[in-house]
């Protein structure tokens, strides 16, 4: 009889205990794969979206937790464009607004961009058209949001007591933008009572600029001063650094790691408990094996081998379940605005 066959027969003799232990391991592995995969997906989605549209530097107010907390004057863009090595900058305003969907209030992510800026270049228009200079009372919706609130081209949505017409539906590389409303910058400023205010700038460096020039641009932007010689309070970072240092990305990673460690610990304790009970209950069996010539090392290999097989079974079940559960959760309206249906492959 092959040694592996013996291990399988030993496990099958205790089907219920083996299955329950495998389920415990599966929960631990599934939680780890899903949580770390989703949080890593957030970061990759943001980075890919910004890099695809060519953004080299992200500018926000200094000492703020995230871009939503940033508040800058739109006129700062003129000073940024005057810096040597800067080819173009695009102004953006991000806000959250309440939206009544049926009898349920939900928060919508609003993006205000200047029509015609390069921020629109990576948006794939799947229905209608994009925003154009001079548009008033017009918005375009991300595909996820359009599906969730059942709105399309020609429909109306009400935000901040203002009725706006949907003129297009787009698909972005960013899961967040797919769940957002995008409108002309000036109109969002007026809607949110933030005339002249923005949350940040996307900066394009000269195509011939290397990494050193991008770093120099960041330093120059951070050192900008007003007419009185006071610092403008700007924080400028290369795209990858900005994404990795983003507060909500770091929070997602931290929560994922903490929850995963707890899940793995619980799974390990469950497996250890099962193997200890297995040894205690099989003292007579182990004694017979020793009597017929089995060495201690082989008995230990048998016990450890059974634990490894249970863990492998649980890991396979957990990974498959994590992929399925993530896909299902991403289809729910409550989660689809910020969660992708796939787990990052690097996990």
CSV table of C-alpha atoms in Angstrom, one decimal:
chain,number,residue,atom,x,y,z
A,1,UNK,CA,0.0,0.0,0.0
A,2,UNK,CA,1.4,3.4,-1.0
A,3,UNK,CA,2.0,5.8,1.9
A,4,UNK,CA,-0.3,8.5,0.3
A,5,UNK,CA,-3.1,6.0,-0.1
A,6,UNK,CA,-2.8,5.1,3.6
A,7,UNK,CA,-3.1,8.8,4.5
A,8,UNK,CA,-6.2,9.2,2.4
A,9,UNK,CA,-7.9,6.1,3.9
A,10,UNK,CA,-7.1,7.4,7.4
A,11,UNK,CA,-8.8,10.7,6.6
A,12,UNK,CA,-11.8,9.0,4.9
A,13,UNK,CA,-12.4,6.9,8.0
A,14,UNK,CA,-13.2,10.2,9.8
A,15,UNK,CA,-15.2,12.0,7.1
A,16,UNK,CA,-17.0,14.5,9.3
A,17,UNK,CA,-14.0,15.6,11.2
A,18,UNK,CA,-11.9,15.8,8.1
A,19,UNK,CA,-14.6,17.8,6.2
A,20,UNK,CA,-15.1,20.3,9.1
A,21,UNK,CA,-11.4,20.9,9.5
A,22,UNK,CA,-11.0,21.4,5.7
A,23,UNK,CA,-13.9,23.9,5.9
A,24,UNK,CA,-12.1,25.8,8.7
A,25,UNK,CA,-9.0,26.0,6.6
A,26,UNK,CA,-11.0,27.0,3.5
A,27,UNK,CA,-12.6,29.9,5.4
A,28,UNK,CA,-9.1,31.1,6.5
A,29,UNK,CA,-7.6,30.8,3.0
A,30,UNK,CA,-10.7,32.2,1.3
A,31,UNK,CA,-10.7,35.2,3.6
A,32,UNK,CA,-7.0,35.8,3.0
A,33,UNK,CA,-7.2,35.4,-0.8
A,34,UNK,CA,-10.4,37.5,-1.2
A,35,UNK,CA,-9.4,40.4,1.2
A,36,UNK,CA,-5.8,40.8,0.0
A,37,UNK,CA,-6.9,40.3,-3.6
A,38,UNK,CA,-9.6,42.9,-3.4
A,39,UNK,CA,-7.4,45.5,-1.6
A,40,UNK,CA,-4.5,44.9,-4.1
A,41,UNK,CA,-7.1,45.3,-6.9
A,42,UNK,CA,-8.1,48.7,-5.6
A,43,UNK,CA,-4.5,49.9,-5.9
A,44,UNK,CA,-3.8,48.4,-9.3
A,45,UNK,CA,-7.1,49.8,-10.6
A,46,UNK,CA,-6.2,53.4,-9.5
A,47,UNK,CA,-2.6,53.1,-10.8
A,48,UNK,CA,-3.5,51.7,-14.2
A,49,UNK,CA,-6.2,54.3,-14.7
A,50,UNK,CA,-3.9,57.2,-13.9
A,51,UNK,CA,-0.9,55.8,-15.9
A,52,UNK,CA,-3.1,55.0,-18.9
A,53,UNK,CA,-4.2,58.6,-19.3
A,54,UNK,CA,-0.6,59.7,-18.9
A,55,UNK,CA,-0.7,61.3,-15.5
A,56,UNK,CA,2.9,61.7,-14.1
A,57,UNK,CA,2.2,63.8,-11.0
A,58,UNK,CA,-0.8,64.1,-8.6
A,59,UNK,CA,-1.1,67.4,-6.8
A,60,UNK,CA,-3.3,67.8,-3.7
A,61,UNK,CA,-3.3,70.0,-0.6
A,62,UNK,CA,-0.6,68.9,1.9
A,63,UNK,CA,-1.4,67.3,5.2
A,64,UNK,CA,-4.8,65.9,4.2
A,65,UNK,CA,-6.0,62.3,4.7
A,66,UNK,CA,-7.3,61.8,1.1
A,67,UNK,CA,-8.2,63.7,-2.0
A,68,UNK,CA,-11.8,64.3,-0.9
A,69,UNK,CA,-10.4,66.4,2.0
A,70,UNK,CA,-8.2,68.4,-0.3
A,71,UNK,CA,-9.3,72.0,-1.1
A,72,UNK,CA,-7.3,74.1,-3.5
A,73,UNK,CA,-7.9,77.2,-5.6
A,74,UNK,CA,-8.4,76.5,-9.3
A,75,UNK,CA,-6.0,79.3,-10.2
A,76,UNK,CA,-3.0,77.3,-8.8
A,77,UNK,CA,-3.1,75.4,-12.1
A,78,UNK,CA,-1.7,78.4,-13.9
A,79,UNK,CA,1.4,78.4,-11.6
A,80,UNK,CA,1.8,74.7,-12.1
A,81,UNK,CA,1.8,74.9,-15.9
A,82,UNK,CA,4.5,77.6,-15.7
A,83,UNK,CA,7.0,75.2,-14.1
A,84,UNK,CA,9.7,73.9,-16.4
A,85,UNK,CA,9.0,70.4,-17.6
A,86,UNK,CA,5.2,70.5,-17.1
A,87,UNK,CA,3.5,69.9,-20.4
A,88,UNK,CA,-0.2,70.1,-19.2
A,89,UNK,CA,-2.3,69.9,-16.1
A,90,UNK,CA,-5.9,68.9,-15.6
A,91,UNK,CA,-8.0,70.2,-12.8
A,92,UNK,CA,-10.4,68.0,-10.9
A,93,UNK,CA,-13.0,68.2,-8.2
A,94,UNK,CA,-14.3,65.1,-6.3
A,95,UNK,CA,-17.4,65.2,-4.1
A,96,UNK,CA,-19.9,62.9,-2.6
A,97,UNK,CA,-23.6,63.6,-2.9
A,98,UNK,CA,-26.8,61.9,-1.7
A,99,UNK,CA,-29.0,60.3,-4.3
A,100,UNK,CA,-32.5,58.9,-3.7
A,101,UNK,CA,-32.8,55.5,-5.5
A,102,UNK,CA,-36.4,54.4,-4.9
A,103,UNK,CA,-36.9,54.6,-1.2
A,104,UNK,CA,-33.2,54.3,-0.4
A,105,UNK,CA,-30.7,57.1,0.0
A,106,UNK,CA,-27.2,56.3,-1.4
A,107,UNK,CA,-24.0,58.3,-1.8
A,108,UNK,CA,-22.7,58.9,-5.3
A,109,UNK,CA,-19.2,59.9,-6.2
A,110,UNK,CA,-19.2,63.0,-8.3
A,111,UNK,CA,-16.3,64.0,-10.6
A,112,UNK,CA,-15.9,67.5,-12.0
A,113,UNK,CA,-13.6,67.8,-15.0
A,114,UNK,CA,-13.1,70.5,-17.7
A,115,UNK,CA,-14.6,69.2,-20.9
A,116,UNK,CA,-11.9,68.6,-23.5
A,117,UNK,CA,-9.1,67.8,-20.9
A,118,UNK,CA,-7.0,64.7,-21.2
A,119,UNK,CA,-8.8,63.1,-18.3
A,120,UNK,CA,-11.5,62.1,-20.7
A,121,UNK,CA,-9.1,60.4,-23.1
A,122,UNK,CA,-9.2,56.9,-21.4
A,123,UNK,CA,-13.0,56.8,-21.0
A,124,UNK,CA,-14.7,54.4,-23.5
A,125,UNK,CA,-18.1,55.8,-24.4
A,126,UNK,CA,-20.4,52.9,-24.6
A,127,UNK,CA,-23.6,54.9,-25.2
A,128,UNK,CA,-24.4,58.5,-26.1
A,129,UNK,CA,-21.5,61.0,-26.2
A,130,UNK,CA,-18.9,62.5,-23.9
A,131,UNK,CA,-19.1,66.0,-22.3
A,132,UNK,CA,-18.3,69.0,-24.6
A,133,UNK,CA,-17.3,72.6,-23.8
A,134,UNK,CA,-20.4,74.6,-23.1
A,135,UNK,CA,-22.5,71.7,-21.8
A,136,UNK,CA,-24.9,72.8,-19.0
A,137,UNK,CA,-27.1,70.4,-17.0
A,138,UNK,CA,-25.4,67.4,-18.6
A,139,UNK,CA,-23.6,64.4,-17.0
A,140,UNK,CA,-22.2,61.1,-18.1
A,141,UNK,CA,-22.4,58.0,-15.9
A,142,UNK,CA,-20.0,55.1,-15.3
A,143,UNK,CA,-21.3,51.8,-16.6
A,144,UNK,CA,-21.6,50.3,-13.1
A,145,UNK,CA,-23.6,53.2,-11.8
A,146,UNK,CA,-25.8,53.4,-14.8
A,147,UNK,CA,-26.8,49.8,-14.3
A,148,UNK,CA,-27.3,50.1,-10.5
A,149,UNK,CA,-29.6,53.2,-10.7
A,150,UNK,CA,-31.2,52.1,-14.0
A,151,UNK,CA,-30.4,55.3,-15.9
A,152,UNK,CA,-29.2,55.7,-19.5
A,153,UNK,CA,-28.8,58.3,-22.2
A,154,UNK,CA,-31.7,60.7,-22.2
A,155,UNK,CA,-32.8,60.0,-18.6
A,156,UNK,CA,-32.7,62.5,-15.8
A,157,UNK,CA,-31.1,62.3,-12.4
A,158,UNK,CA,-31.5,64.7,-9.5
A,159,UNK,CA,-28.5,65.8,-7.5
A,160,UNK,CA,-28.5,68.5,-4.8
A,161,UNK,CA,-32.0,69.4,-5.9
A,162,UNK,CA,-30.8,70.0,-9.5
A,163,UNK,CA,-32.2,67.9,-12.4
A,164,UNK,CA,-29.4,66.8,-14.8
A,165,UNK,CA,-29.6,65.0,-18.1
A,166,UNK,CA,-27.6,61.9,-18.9
A,167,UNK,CA,-25.9,62.3,-22.3
A,168,UNK,CA,-23.5,59.4,-22.1
A,169,UNK,CA,-22.4,56.2,-20.4
A,170,UNK,CA,-18.7,55.4,-20.2
A,171,UNK,CA,-16.4,52.6,-19.1
A,172,UNK,CA,-13.1,53.4,-17.3
A,173,UNK,CA,-10.1,51.3,-16.2
A,174,UNK,CA,-10.9,52.4,-12.7
A,175,UNK,CA,-13.6,50.7,-10.7
A,176,UNK,CA,-14.3,53.9,-8.8
A,177,UNK,CA,-14.9,55.9,-12.0
A,178,UNK,CA,-17.2,53.2,-13.3
A,179,UNK,CA,-19.4,53.9,-10.3
A,180,UNK,CA,-19.2,57.7,-10.6
A,181,UNK,CA,-21.1,60.7,-12.1
A,182,UNK,CA,-18.9,62.9,-14.3
A,183,UNK,CA,-19.9,66.5,-15.1
A,184,UNK,CA,-18.3,69.8,-16.2
A,185,UNK,CA,-16.1,71.2,-13.4
A,186,UNK,CA,-17.8,74.6,-13.3
A,187,UNK,CA,-21.2,73.0,-12.8
A,188,UNK,CA,-20.0,70.7,-10.0
A,189,UNK,CA,-18.4,73.7,-8.3
A,190,UNK,CA,-21.7,75.6,-8.5
A,191,UNK,CA,-23.7,72.6,-7.4
A,192,UNK,CA,-21.5,72.0,-4.3
A,193,UNK,CA,-21.0,75.8,-3.5
A,194,UNK,CA,-17.3,75.5,-4.2
A,195,UNK,CA,-16.8,78.2,-6.9
A,196,UNK,CA,-13.1,78.2,-7.9
A,197,UNK,CA,-12.3,75.2,-5.6
A,198,UNK,CA,-10.8,71.9,-6.7
A,199,UNK,CA,-9.5,68.9,-4.9
A,200,UNK,CA,-6.4,68.3,-7.1
A,201,UNK,CA,-4.5,68.4,-10.4
A,202,UNK,CA,-3.3,65.7,-12.7
A,203,UNK,CA,0.0,66.8,-14.3
A,204,UNK,CA,1.6,65.6,-17.5
A,205,UNK,CA,5.4,66.0,-17.7
A,206,UNK,CA,7.2,66.7,-20.9
A,207,UNK,CA,7.5,63.4,-22.9
A,208,UNK,CA,11.3,63.8,-22.9
A,209,UNK,CA,11.4,64.1,-19.1
A,210,UNK,CA,12.9,61.2,-17.2
A,211,UNK,CA,12.2,60.1,-13.6
A,212,UNK,CA,14.6,62.7,-12.4
A,213,UNK,CA,12.7,65.5,-14.1
A,214,UNK,CA,9.4,64.2,-12.7
A,215,UNK,CA,10.9,64.3,-9.2
A,216,UNK,CA,12.2,67.8,-9.9
A,217,UNK,CA,8.7,68.8,-11.0
A,218,UNK,CA,7.3,67.5,-7.7
A,219,UNK,CA,9.8,69.5,-5.7
A,220,UNK,CA,9.1,72.6,-7.7
A,221,UNK,CA,5.3,72.3,-7.2
A,222,UNK,CA,5.6,71.6,-3.5
A,223,UNK,CA,7.7,74.8,-3.1
A,224,UNK,CA,5.3,77.1,-5.0
A,225,UNK,CA,4.5,80.3,-3.1
A,226,UNK,CA,1.9,83.1,-3.3
A,227,UNK,CA,2.5,86.8,-4.0
A,228,UNK,CA,3.3,87.3,-0.3
A,229,UNK,CA,5.9,84.6,-0.3
A,230,UNK,CA,3.8,82.1,1.7
A,231,UNK,CA,3.7,78.5,0.7
A,232,UNK,CA,0.6,77.4,-1.2
A,233,UNK,CA,0.5,74.2,0.8
A,234,UNK,CA,0.8,71.8,-2.1
A,235,UNK,CA,1.7,68.1,-2.0
A,236,UNK,CA,3.0,66.7,-5.3
A,237,UNK,CA,3.9,63.0,-5.8
A,238,UNK,CA,4.6,60.7,-8.8
A,239,UNK,CA,1.5,58.7,-9.7
A,240,UNK,CA,2.7,55.3,-8.3
A,241,UNK,CA,3.8,56.9,-5.0
A,242,UNK,CA,0.5,58.8,-4.6
A,243,UNK,CA,-1.5,55.6,-5.2
A,244,UNK,CA,0.6,53.6,-2.7
A,245,UNK,CA,0.4,56.3,-0.1
A,246,UNK,CA,-3.3,57.0,-0.5
A,247,UNK,CA,-5.1,56.8,2.8
A,248,UNK,CA,-8.0,54.7,1.7
A,249,UNK,CA,-5.6,52.2,-0.1
A,250,UNK,CA,-3.4,51.9,3.0
A,251,UNK,CA,-6.5,51.4,5.2
A,252,UNK,CA,-7.9,48.7,2.8
A,253,UNK,CA,-4.5,46.9,3.0
A,254,UNK,CA,-4.3,47.2,6.8
A,255,UNK,CA,-7.8,45.9,7.3
A,256,UNK,CA,-7.3,43.1,4.9
A,257,UNK,CA,-4.0,41.9,6.5
A,258,UNK,CA,-5.5,42.2,10.0
A,259,UNK,CA,-8.6,40.2,9.2
A,260,UNK,CA,-6.6,37.7,7.2
A,261,UNK,CA,-4.2,37.0,10.1
A,262,UNK,CA,-7.1,36.4,12.5
A,263,UNK,CA,-8.7,34.0,10.0
A,264,UNK,CA,-5.4,32.1,9.4
A,265,UNK,CA,-4.9,31.9,13.1
A,266,UNK,CA,-8.3,30.4,13.7
A,267,UNK,CA,-7.9,28.0,10.8
A,268,UNK,CA,-4.4,26.9,12.2
A,269,UNK,CA,-5.9,26.3,15.7
A,270,UNK,CA,-8.7,24.3,14.3
A,271,UNK,CA,-6.3,22.1,12.3
A,272,UNK,CA,-4.0,21.7,15.3
A,273,UNK,CA,-7.0,20.7,17.5
A,274,UNK,CA,-8.1,18.1,15.0
A,275,UNK,CA,-4.7,16.5,14.7
A,276,UNK,CA,-4.2,16.4,18.5
A,277,UNK,CA,-7.6,14.7,18.9
A,278,UNK,CA,-6.6,12.3,16.1
A,279,UNK,CA,-3.4,11.3,17.9
A,280,UNK,CA,-5.2,10.9,21.2
A,281,UNK,CA,-7.9,8.7,19.7
A,282,UNK,CA,-5.5,6.6,17.8
A,283,UNK,CA,-3.0,5.7,20.5
A,284,UNK,CA,-3.8,2.0,20.1
A,285,UNK,CA,-3.4,2.2,16.3
A,286,UNK,CA,-0.1,4.0,16.7
A,287,UNK,CA,1.1,1.5,19.2
A,288,UNK,CA,0.4,-1.4,16.8
A,289,UNK,CA,2.2,0.4,14.0
A,290,UNK,CA,5.2,0.8,16.3
A,291,UNK,CA,5.0,-2.8,17.3
A,292,UNK,CA,5.1,-4.0,13.7
A,293,UNK,CA,8.2,-2.0,13.0
A,294,UNK,CA,7.2,1.6,12.1
A,295,UNK,CA,9.7,4.1,13.2
A,296,UNK,CA,8.7,7.2,15.2
A,297,UNK,CA,9.7,9.4,12.2
A,298,UNK,CA,7.3,7.5,9.9
A,299,UNK,CA,4.4,7.8,12.4
A,300,UNK,CA,5.1,11.6,12.6
A,301,UNK,CA,5.2,11.8,8.8
A,302,UNK,CA,1.8,10.1,8.7
A,303,UNK,CA,0.2,12.6,11.1
A,304,UNK,CA,1.8,15.6,9.4
A,305,UNK,CA,0.9,14.2,6.0
A,306,UNK,CA,-2.7,14.0,7.0
A,307,UNK,CA,-2.6,17.6,8.2
A,308,UNK,CA,-1.0,18.7,4.9
A,309,UNK,CA,-3.7,16.9,2.8
A,310,UNK,CA,-6.5,18.5,4.9
A,311,UNK,CA,-4.8,21.9,4.5
A,312,UNK,CA,-4.4,21.5,0.7
A,313,UNK,CA,-8.0,20.4,0.4
A,314,UNK,CA,-9.1,23.4,2.4
A,315,UNK,CA,-6.9,25.8,0.4
A,316,UNK,CA,-8.3,24.7,-2.9
A,317,UNK,CA,-11.9,25.0,-1.7
A,318,UNK,CA,-11.1,28.4,-0.1
A,319,UNK,CA,-9.5,29.8,-3.2
A,320,UNK,CA,-12.3,28.7,-5.4
A,321,UNK,CA,-14.9,30.0,-3.0
A,322,UNK,CA,-13.1,33.3,-2.6
A,323,UNK,CA,-13.2,33.9,-6.4
A,324,UNK,CA,-16.9,33.0,-6.6
A,325,UNK,CA,-17.8,35.1,-3.6
A,326,UNK,CA,-15.9,38.1,-4.8
A,327,UNK,CA,-17.6,37.9,-8.2
A,328,UNK,CA,-21.0,37.6,-6.6
A,329,UNK,CA,-20.4,40.5,-4.2
A,330,UNK,CA,-19.3,42.7,-7.0
A,331,UNK,CA,-22.6,42.2,-8.7
A,332,UNK,CA,-24.5,43.7,-5.7
A,333,UNK,CA,-25.4,47.4,-6.1
A,334,UNK,CA,-24.1,48.2,-2.6
A,335,UNK,CA,-20.6,46.9,-3.5
A,336,UNK,CA,-20.2,47.2,-7.2
A,337,UNK,CA,-19.2,51.0,-7.1
A,338,UNK,CA,-16.0,50.3,-5.3
A,339,UNK,CA,-15.3,46.5,-5.8
A,340,UNK,CA,-14.0,44.6,-8.8
A,341,UNK,CA,-15.3,41.2,-9.7
A,342,UNK,CA,-11.8,39.7,-10.0
A,343,UNK,CA,-9.1,39.0,-7.5
A,344,UNK,CA,-5.7,40.6,-8.2
A,345,UNK,CA,-3.4,37.9,-9.7
A,346,UNK,CA,-0.4,38.9,-7.6
A,347,UNK,CA,-2.0,37.6,-4.4
